[in-house]
PDB file of C-alpha atoms and ligand atoms in Angstrom:
ATOM      1  CA  MET A   1     -10.810-193.135  39.014  1.00 89.00           C
ATOM      2  CA  LEU A   2     -11.190-195.188  35.549  1.00 94.00           C
ATOM      3  CA  LEU A   3      -7.714-196.452  34.192  1.00 97.00           C
ATOM      4  CA  ARG A   4      -6.820-197.882  31.017  1.00 97.00           C
ATOM      5  CA  ILE A   5      -3.876-200.358  30.810  1.00 98.00           C
ATOM      6  CA  ASP A   6      -2.748-201.018  27.492  1.00 98.00           C
ATOM      7  CA  GLN A   7      -1.436-204.757  27.136  1.00 97.00           C
ATOM      8  CA  ALA A   8      -1.663-205.802  30.442  1.00 98.00           C
ATOM      9  CA  LEU A   9      -1.193-209.270  28.136  1.00 98.00           C
ATOM     10  CA  ALA A  10       1.402-209.625  26.790  1.00 97.00           C
ATOM     11  CA  PRO A  11       0.703-211.166  22.606  1.00 98.00           C
ATOM     12  CA  ASP A  12       2.136-214.940  23.715  1.00 98.00           C
ATOM     13  CA  GLU A  13      -0.243-214.308  27.457  1.00 98.00           C
ATOM     14  CA  LEU A  14      -3.229-213.137  25.123  1.00 98.00           C
ATOM     15  CA  ALA A  15      -2.729-216.250  22.267  1.00 98.00           C
ATOM     16  CA  GLU A  16      -2.473-218.788  25.286  1.00 98.00           C
ATOM     17  CA  VAL A  17      -5.138-217.694  27.388  1.00 98.00           C
ATOM     18  CA  ARG A  18      -7.149-217.805  24.750  1.00 98.00           C
ATOM     19  CA  GLN A  19      -5.882-220.990  23.805  1.00 98.00           C
ATOM     20  CA  LEU A  20      -6.575-222.012  27.608  1.00 97.00           C
ATOM     21  CA  ILE A  21     -10.439-220.795  27.935  1.00 97.00           C
ATOM     22  CA  LEU A  22     -11.414-221.632  24.386  1.00 96.00           C
ATOM     23  CA  ALA A  23     -10.920-225.653  24.412  1.00 94.00           C
ATOM     24  CA  ALA A  24     -12.877-225.454  28.411  1.00 95.00           C
ATOM     25  CA  ASP A  25     -16.330-226.606  29.495  1.00 93.00           C
ATOM     26  CA  TRP A  26     -18.357-223.302  29.619  1.00 94.00           C
ATOM     27  CA  ALA A  27     -21.726-223.210  32.461  1.00 92.00           C
ATOM     28  CA  ASP A  28     -24.000-220.514  33.043  1.00 90.00           C
ATOM     29  CA  GLY A  29     -22.908-216.822  34.225  1.00 88.00           C
ATOM     30  CA  ARG A  30     -25.384-216.347  36.966  1.00 84.00           C
ATOM     31  CA  ILE A  31     -22.892-219.185  38.832  1.00 78.00           C
ATOM     32  CA  THR A  32     -21.846-215.848  40.500  1.00 74.00           C
ATOM     33  CA  ALA A  33     -24.217-213.665  40.317  1.00 74.00           C
ATOM     34  CA  GLY A  34     -25.794-212.290  43.882  1.00 74.00           C
ATOM     35  CA  SER A  35     -30.185-212.052  43.247  1.00 74.00           C
ATOM     36  CA  GLN A  36     -30.434-208.604  41.791  1.00 77.00           C
ATOM     37  CA  SER A  37     -27.479-209.172  39.074  1.00 79.00           C
ATOM     38  CA  GLY A  38     -28.409-212.433  38.478  1.00 79.00           C
ATOM     39  CA  ALA A  39     -31.776-211.475  37.159  1.00 83.00           C
ATOM     40  CA  VAL A  40     -30.026-209.434  34.379  1.00 88.00           C
ATOM     41  CA  LYS A  41     -27.175-211.356  33.584  1.00 88.00           C
ATOM     42  CA  ASN A  42     -26.897-213.393  30.034  1.00 90.00           C
ATOM     43  CA  ASN A  43     -23.258-214.829  29.429  1.00 91.00           C
ATOM     44  CA  ARG A  44     -21.293-217.628  30.281  1.00 94.00           C
ATOM     45  CA  GLN A  45     -18.688-217.966  32.667  1.00 93.00           C
ATOM     46  CA  LEU A  46     -15.615-220.638  33.206  1.00 95.00           C
ATOM     47  CA  PRO A  47     -16.427-222.474  36.363  1.00 93.00           C
ATOM     48  CA  GLU A  48     -13.017-221.352  38.642  1.00 91.00           C
ATOM     49  CA  ASP A  49     -12.205-224.879  39.589  1.00 91.00           C
ATOM     50  CA  LEU A  50     -11.231-226.551  36.295  1.00 95.00           C
ATOM     51  CA  PRO A  51      -7.539-226.852  35.397  1.00 96.00           C
ATOM     52  CA  ALA A  52      -7.926-224.620  32.430  1.00 96.00           C
ATOM     53  CA  ALA A  53      -9.047-221.321  34.543  1.00 96.00           C
ATOM     54  CA  ARG A  54      -6.720-222.195  37.194  1.00 96.00           C
ATOM     55  CA  GLN A  55      -3.440-221.700  34.337  1.00 98.00           C
ATOM     56  CA  ALA A  56      -5.392-218.970  32.992  1.00 98.00           C
ATOM     57  CA  ARG A  57      -5.720-216.933  36.030  1.00 97.00           C
ATOM     58  CA  HIS A  58      -1.885-217.502  37.087  1.00 98.00           C
ATOM     59  CA  ILE A  59      -1.252-215.869  33.705  1.00 98.00           C
ATOM     60  CA  VAL A  60      -3.305-213.404  34.045  1.00 98.00           C
ATOM     61  CA  SER A  61      -2.136-212.710  37.948  1.00 97.00           C
ATOM     62  CA  ARG A  62       1.374-212.966  37.386  1.00 97.00           C
ATOM     63  CA  ALA A  63       0.645-210.182  34.433  1.00 98.00           C
ATOM     64  CA  LEU A  64      -0.729-207.941  36.410  1.00 97.00           C
ATOM     65  CA  ALA A  65       1.536-208.284  39.438  1.00 96.00           C
ATOM     66  CA  ARG A  66       4.781-207.048  37.030  1.00 96.00           C
ATOM     67  CA  ASN A  67       2.871-204.263  35.512  1.00 97.00           C
ATOM     68  CA  PRO A  68       3.729-200.693  37.527  1.00 95.00           C
ATOM     69  CA  LEU A  69       0.511-199.084  36.439  1.00 96.00           C
ATOM     70  CA  PHE A  70      -1.454-201.509  37.766  1.00 97.00           C
ATOM     71  CA  VAL A  71       0.176-201.406  41.362  1.00 97.00           C
ATOM     72  CA  THR A  72      -0.048-197.505  41.800  1.00 96.00           C
ATOM     73  CA  GLY A  73      -3.094-196.668  40.138  1.00 97.00           C
ATOM     74  CA  ALA A  74      -4.846-199.748  42.138  1.00 98.00           C
ATOM     75  CA  LEU A  75      -2.317-200.057  45.465  1.00 98.00           C
ATOM     76  CA  PRO A  76      -3.552-203.223  45.573  1.00 97.00           C
ATOM     77  CA  LYS A  77      -4.279-205.265  49.095  1.00 96.00           C
ATOM     78  CA  THR A  78      -5.988-208.278  47.727  1.00 95.00           C
ATOM     79  CA  VAL A  79      -7.123-209.020  44.375  1.00 95.00           C
ATOM     80  CA  TYR A  80      -9.876-211.750  43.597  1.00 96.00           C
ATOM     81  CA  PRO A  81      -8.377-214.788  41.342  1.00 95.00           C
ATOM     82  CA  PRO A  82      -9.507-213.306  37.869  1.00 97.00           C
ATOM     83  CA  LEU A  83     -12.668-214.805  36.554  1.00 96.00           C
ATOM     84  CA  PHE A  84     -13.589-215.300  32.506  1.00 97.00           C
ATOM     85  CA  ASN A  85     -16.568-215.170  31.326  1.00 96.00           C
ATOM     86  CA  ARG A  86     -17.766-214.929  27.651  1.00 96.00           C
ATOM     87  CA  TYR A  87     -20.921-213.518  25.512  1.00 96.00           C
ATOM     88  CA  GLY A  88     -22.133-214.135  21.932  1.00 94.00           C
ATOM     89  CA  GLY A  89     -25.189-216.315  20.726  1.00 92.00           C
ATOM     90  CA  ARG A  90     -28.188-216.445  23.159  1.00 90.00           C
ATOM     91  CA  SER A  91     -25.774-215.781  26.222  1.00 91.00           C
ATOM     92  CA  ASN A  92     -25.210-211.751  24.863  1.00 92.00           C
ATOM     93  CA  HIS A  93     -25.374-209.498  27.542  1.00 92.00           C
ATOM     94  CA  PHE A  94     -25.463-208.564  30.948  1.00 93.00           C
ATOM     95  CA  GLY A  95     -28.373-205.886  31.834  1.00 95.00           C
ATOM     96  CA  ASP A  96     -27.762-202.658  34.308  1.00 94.00           C
ATOM     97  CA  HIS A  97     -26.165-204.181  38.112  1.00 95.00           C
ATOM     98  CA  ILE A  98     -23.808-203.020  40.759  1.00 94.00           C
ATOM     99  CA  ASP A  99     -21.250-205.697  41.763  1.00 93.00           C
ATOM    100  CA  ASN A 100     -21.460-207.291  45.042  1.00 94.00           C
ATOM    101  CA  ALA A 101     -19.892-204.823  47.849  1.00 96.00           C
ATOM    102  CA  VAL A 102     -17.883-208.301  49.361  1.00 96.00           C
ATOM    103  CA  ARG A 103     -16.901-211.289  47.046  1.00 94.00           C
ATOM    104  CA  THR A 104     -16.035-214.370  48.811  1.00 92.00           C
ATOM    105  CA  HIS A 105     -13.504-216.918  47.087  1.00 86.00           C
ATOM    106  CA  ALA A 106     -14.832-220.360  47.469  1.00 82.00           C
ATOM    107  CA  ALA A 107     -11.836-222.213  47.399  1.00 81.00           C
ATOM    108  CA  THR A 108     -10.331-219.813  49.999  1.00 86.00           C
ATOM    109  CA  ALA A 109     -13.441-218.447  52.152  1.00 89.00           C
ATOM    110  CA  ARG A 110     -11.383-215.121  51.764  1.00 91.00           C
ATOM    111  CA  HIS A 111     -13.156-211.864  51.743  1.00 95.00           C
ATOM    112  CA  VAL A 112     -12.358-209.184  49.351  1.00 96.00           C
ATOM    113  CA  ARG A 113     -14.153-205.670  49.647  1.00 97.00           C
ATOM    114  CA  THR A 114     -14.732-204.465  45.713  1.00 97.00           C
ATOM    115  CA  ASP A 115     -13.112-201.118  45.826  1.00 98.00           C
ATOM    116  CA  ILE A 116     -12.760-201.693  42.120  1.00 98.00           C
ATOM    117  CA  SER A 117     -13.701-203.640  39.130  1.00 98.00           C
ATOM    118  CA  CYS A 118     -11.713-204.731  36.582  1.00 98.00           C
ATOM    119  CA  THR A 119     -12.341-206.059  33.062  1.00 98.00           C
ATOM    120  CA  LEU A 120      -9.559-207.230  30.861  1.00 98.00           C
ATOM    121  CA  PHE A 121     -10.421-207.819  27.476  1.00 98.00           C
ATOM    122  CA  LEU A 122      -9.459-210.735  25.643  1.00 98.00           C
ATOM    123  CA  SER A 123     -11.245-210.623  21.667  1.00 98.00           C
ATOM    124  CA  ASP A 124     -10.369-208.739  18.900  1.00 98.00           C
ATOM    125  CA  PRO A 125     -12.938-205.892  18.926  1.00 98.00           C
ATOM    126  CA  ALA A 126     -13.167-206.167  14.854  1.00 98.00           C
ATOM    127  CA  SER A 127     -14.165-209.808  15.674  1.00 98.00           C
ATOM    128  CA  TYR A 128     -17.711-208.702  17.329  1.00 98.00           C
ATOM    129  CA  ASP A 129     -20.421-206.244  16.603  1.00 98.00           C
ATOM    130  CA  GLY A 130     -22.113-204.933  20.488  1.00 97.00           C
ATOM    131  CA  GLY A 131     -20.040-205.511  23.636  1.00 97.00           C
ATOM    132  CA  GLU A 132     -19.128-202.274  25.384  1.00 98.00           C
ATOM    133  CA  LEU A 133     -19.060-202.173  28.905  1.00 98.00           C
ATOM    134  CA  VAL A 134     -21.238-199.434  29.756  1.00 98.00           C
ATOM    135  CA  LEU A 135     -20.962-197.700  32.984  1.00 97.00           C
ATOM    136  CA  GLN A 136     -23.197-194.902  33.591  1.00 95.00           C
ATOM    137  CA  HIS A 137     -21.659-191.771  35.483  1.00 90.00           C
ATOM    138  CA  SER A 138     -23.290-188.635  36.795  1.00 87.00           C
ATOM    139  CA  TYR A 139     -22.724-186.988  33.887  1.00 90.00           C
ATOM    140  CA  GLY A 140     -23.834-189.651  31.615  1.00 92.00           C
ATOM    141  CA  GLU A 141     -22.642-193.173  29.912  1.00 96.00           C
ATOM    142  CA  GLN A 142     -19.515-194.038  29.149  1.00 96.00           C
ATOM    143  CA  ARG A 143     -18.662-196.912  26.235  1.00 97.00           C
ATOM    144  CA  ILE A 144     -15.908-199.225  26.413  1.00 98.00           C
ATOM    145  CA  LYS A 145     -14.817-201.429  24.254  1.00 98.00           C
ATOM    146  CA  LEU A 146     -10.529-201.716  24.181  1.00 98.00           C
ATOM    147  CA  ALA A 147      -8.217-203.850  22.595  1.00 98.00           C
ATOM    148  CA  ALA A 148      -7.462-207.602  23.294  1.00 98.00           C
ATOM    149  CA  GLY A 149      -4.913-207.470  25.724  1.00 98.00           C
ATOM    150  CA  ASP A 150      -5.885-204.093  27.168  1.00 98.00           C
ATOM    151  CA  LEU A 151      -7.396-203.242  30.753  1.00 98.00           C
ATOM    152  CA  VAL A 152     -10.035-201.121  32.266  1.00 98.00           C
ATOM    153  CA  LEU A 153     -10.301-200.309  36.452  1.00 98.00           C
ATOM    154  CA  TYR A 154     -13.279-198.926  37.442  1.00 97.00           C
ATOM    155  CA  PRO A 155     -14.622-197.999  40.587  1.00 95.00           C
ATOM    156  CA  GLY A 156     -16.633-200.732  41.792  1.00 95.00           C
ATOM    157  CA  SER A 157     -19.551-198.589  42.686  1.00 94.00           C
ATOM    158  CA  SER A 158     -20.271-197.851  39.753  1.00 94.00           C
ATOM    159  CA  VAL A 159     -23.872-199.266  38.031  1.00 96.00           C
ATOM    160  CA  HIS A 160     -22.296-200.669  34.414  1.00 97.00           C
ATOM    161  CA  ARG A 161     -23.787-203.350  31.912  1.00 97.00           C
ATOM    162  CA  VAL A 162     -21.877-205.273  28.924  1.00 97.00           C
ATOM    163  CA  ALA A 163     -23.962-204.173  25.702  1.00 97.00           C
ATOM    164  CA  PRO A 164     -25.381-207.507  23.441  1.00 96.00           C
ATOM    165  CA  VAL A 165     -23.306-208.671  21.883  1.00 97.00           C
ATOM    166  CA  THR A 166     -24.964-208.549  17.735  1.00 97.00           C
ATOM    167  CA  ARG A 167     -22.194-210.669  16.067  1.00 97.00           C
ATOM    168  CA  GLY A 168     -18.913-212.772  16.962  1.00 97.00           C
ATOM    169  CA  GLU A 169     -18.126-213.968  20.613  1.00 97.00           C
ATOM    170  CA  ARG A 170     -16.505-211.123  23.611  1.00 97.00           C
ATOM    171  CA  LEU A 171     -14.023-213.061  25.512  1.00 98.00           C
ATOM    172  CA  ALA A 172     -12.933-211.330  28.596  1.00 98.00           C
ATOM    173  CA  SER A 173     -11.143-211.332  32.119  1.00 98.00           C
ATOM    174  CA  PHE A 174     -12.944-209.935  35.319  1.00 97.00           C
ATOM    175  CA  PHE A 175     -11.901-209.838  38.756  1.00 97.00           C
ATOM    176  CA  TRP A 176     -11.938-207.077  41.880  1.00 97.00           C
ATOM    177  CA  ILE A 177      -9.282-205.397  43.966  1.00 97.00           C
ATOM    178  CA  GLU A 178      -9.659-204.587  47.418  1.00 98.00           C
ATOM    179  CA  SER A 179      -7.374-201.836  47.612  1.00 98.00           C
ATOM    180  CA  MET A 180      -5.072-200.932  50.566  1.00 98.00           C
ATOM    181  CA  VAL A 181      -7.106-196.788  50.110  1.00 98.00           C
ATOM    182  CA  ARG A 182     -10.363-197.653  50.357  1.00 97.00           C
ATOM    183  CA  GLN A 183     -11.761-194.313  49.020  1.00 96.00           C
ATOM    184  CA  ASP A 184     -11.501-194.219  45.538  1.00 96.00           C
ATOM    185  CA  ASP A 185     -10.906-190.327  45.165  1.00 96.00           C
ATOM    186  CA  GLN A 186      -7.919-190.516  47.650  1.00 97.00           C
ATOM    187  CA  ARG A 187      -6.097-193.440  45.273  1.00 97.00           C
ATOM    188  CA  ARG A 188      -6.784-191.012  42.271  1.00 97.00           C
ATOM    189  CA  LEU A 189      -4.937-188.216  44.210  1.00 97.00           C
ATOM    190  CA  LEU A 190      -2.062-190.669  44.709  1.00 98.00           C
ATOM    191  CA  TYR A 191      -2.040-192.306  41.526  1.00 97.00           C
ATOM    192  CA  GLU A 192      -1.837-188.479  40.186  1.00 97.00           C
ATOM    193  CA  MET A 193       0.587-187.639  41.949  1.00 97.00           C
ATOM    194  CA  ASP A 194       3.546-190.626  41.927  1.00 97.00           C
ATOM    195  CA  MET A 195       2.863-190.013  38.064  1.00 96.00           C
ATOM    196  CA  ALA A 196       3.876-186.431  38.494  1.00 96.00           C
ATOM    197  CA  ILE A 197       7.033-187.360  40.861  1.00 96.00           C
ATOM    198  CA  THR A 198       7.984-190.043  38.145  1.00 94.00           C
ATOM    199  CA  ALA A 199       7.666-187.681  35.251  1.00 94.00           C
ATOM    200  CA  LEU A 200      10.022-185.128  37.743  1.00 93.00           C
ATOM    201  CA  ARG A 201      12.464-188.171  38.618  1.00 91.00           C
ATOM    202  CA  GLN A 202      12.808-188.334  34.859  1.00 89.00           C
ATOM    203  CA  GLN A 203      13.640-184.741  33.901  1.00 88.00           C
ATOM    204  CA  ASP A 204      16.267-184.940  36.585  1.00 84.00           C
ATOM    205  CA  LEU A 205      18.238-187.542  35.493  1.00 82.00           C
ATOM    206  CA  ALA A 206      18.249-186.603  32.107  1.00 83.00           C
ATOM    207  CA  ARG A 207      19.875-182.944  33.143  1.00 80.00           C
ATOM    208  CA  ARG A 208      22.430-185.064  34.934  1.00 74.00           C
ATOM    209  CA  THR A 209      25.605-185.524  33.618  1.00 63.00           C
ATOM    210  CA  THR A 210      27.153-186.937  37.328  1.00 59.00           C
ATOM    211  CA  ASP A 211      25.356-189.617  39.317  1.00 64.00           C
ATOM    212  CA  ALA A 212      24.204-186.648  42.033  1.00 66.00           C
ATOM    213  CA  GLY A 213      20.981-188.322  43.243  1.00 73.00           C
ATOM    214  CA  GLU A 214      17.770-186.880  42.807  1.00 82.00           C
ATOM    215  CA  SER A 215      16.959-183.196  43.295  1.00 87.00           C
ATOM    216  CA  ALA A 216      16.222-182.110  46.851  1.00 91.00           C
ATOM    217  CA  GLU A 217      12.143-181.061  45.831  1.00 91.00           C
ATOM    218  CA  VAL A 218      12.112-184.799  44.183  1.00 92.00           C
ATOM    219  CA  VAL A 219      13.357-186.300  47.597  1.00 93.00           C
ATOM    220  CA  ARG A 220       9.996-183.306  49.412  1.00 96.00           C
ATOM    221  CA  LEU A 221       7.983-184.752  46.797  1.00 96.00           C
ATOM    222  CA  THR A 222       8.017-188.626  46.987  1.00 96.00           C
ATOM    223  CA  GLY A 223       8.105-188.139  50.766  1.00 97.00           C
ATOM    224  CA  CYS A 224       4.800-186.406  50.597  1.00 98.00           C
ATOM    225  CA  TYR A 225       3.426-189.147  48.859  1.00 98.00           C
ATOM    226  CA  HIS A 226       4.518-191.444  51.275  1.00 98.00           C
ATOM    227  CA  ASN A 227       2.933-189.778  54.049  1.00 98.00           C
ATOM    228  CA  LEU A 228      -0.110-189.311  52.661  1.00 98.00           C
ATOM    229  CA  LEU A 229      -0.108-193.259  51.808  1.00 98.00           C
ATOM    230  CA  ARG A 230       0.751-193.806  55.392  1.00 98.00           C
ATOM    231  CA  MET A 231      -2.057-191.727  56.534  1.00 98.00           C
ATOM    232  CA  TRP A 232      -4.598-193.243  53.939  1.00 98.00           C
ATOM    233  CA  ALA A 233      -3.369-196.905  53.952  1.00 98.00           C
ATOM    234  CA  ASP A 234      -4.614-199.858  55.653  1.00 96.00           C
ATOM    235  CA  VAL A 235      -3.175-203.088  55.221  1.00 93.00           C
TER     236      VAL A 235
HETATM  237 NI1  LIG B   1     -20.119-206.217  36.697  1.00 94.69          NI
END
């Protein structure tokens, strides 16, 4: 499932993250690449242990945790602490690759299975050319370039690349999620159901003049959602 979350960062958070990371010292992006992706990776990355990286990822993590769309779409069990990358000048692209299935967080030695890959765009798309996130599907390619502060979630199983940045600079945060529901199709079904129930509940409440609670049908459907989640969740 591909899920886009607009304005995952508020404007003041976006400005703060940009200010923090732009002032920091960047390293070669191959510091976190596996052997296949290392061969095609040409960008810069913010070392995880810098104070600026710590502060910036705290802002991103806090924004994600309060975002209901992120929570319902990803059903996160563990989120890899957000990383930051930068494309421009000579370090301007990342060729076709697939993300490693398991990432181990250096500081905590904690493993995260990468069910979902995430890119949070941090640059105004008008300020750079190229830099699209290109996902390969069985039915063709999809090119994604979002507004600063917007986030895209896509299956960790996707082959993808970042197209060369030919003008300006593309800043982004990227990270992975181990979901409580490992299978992408099951997550999609739960997400569809959750969104439909939420809409029904709102219609239901709008029609009522007294505080009679939700309709029996909404209660039953909500029960089905939770029973499916109980069946599939691994916590
Ligand atoms: Ni990748």
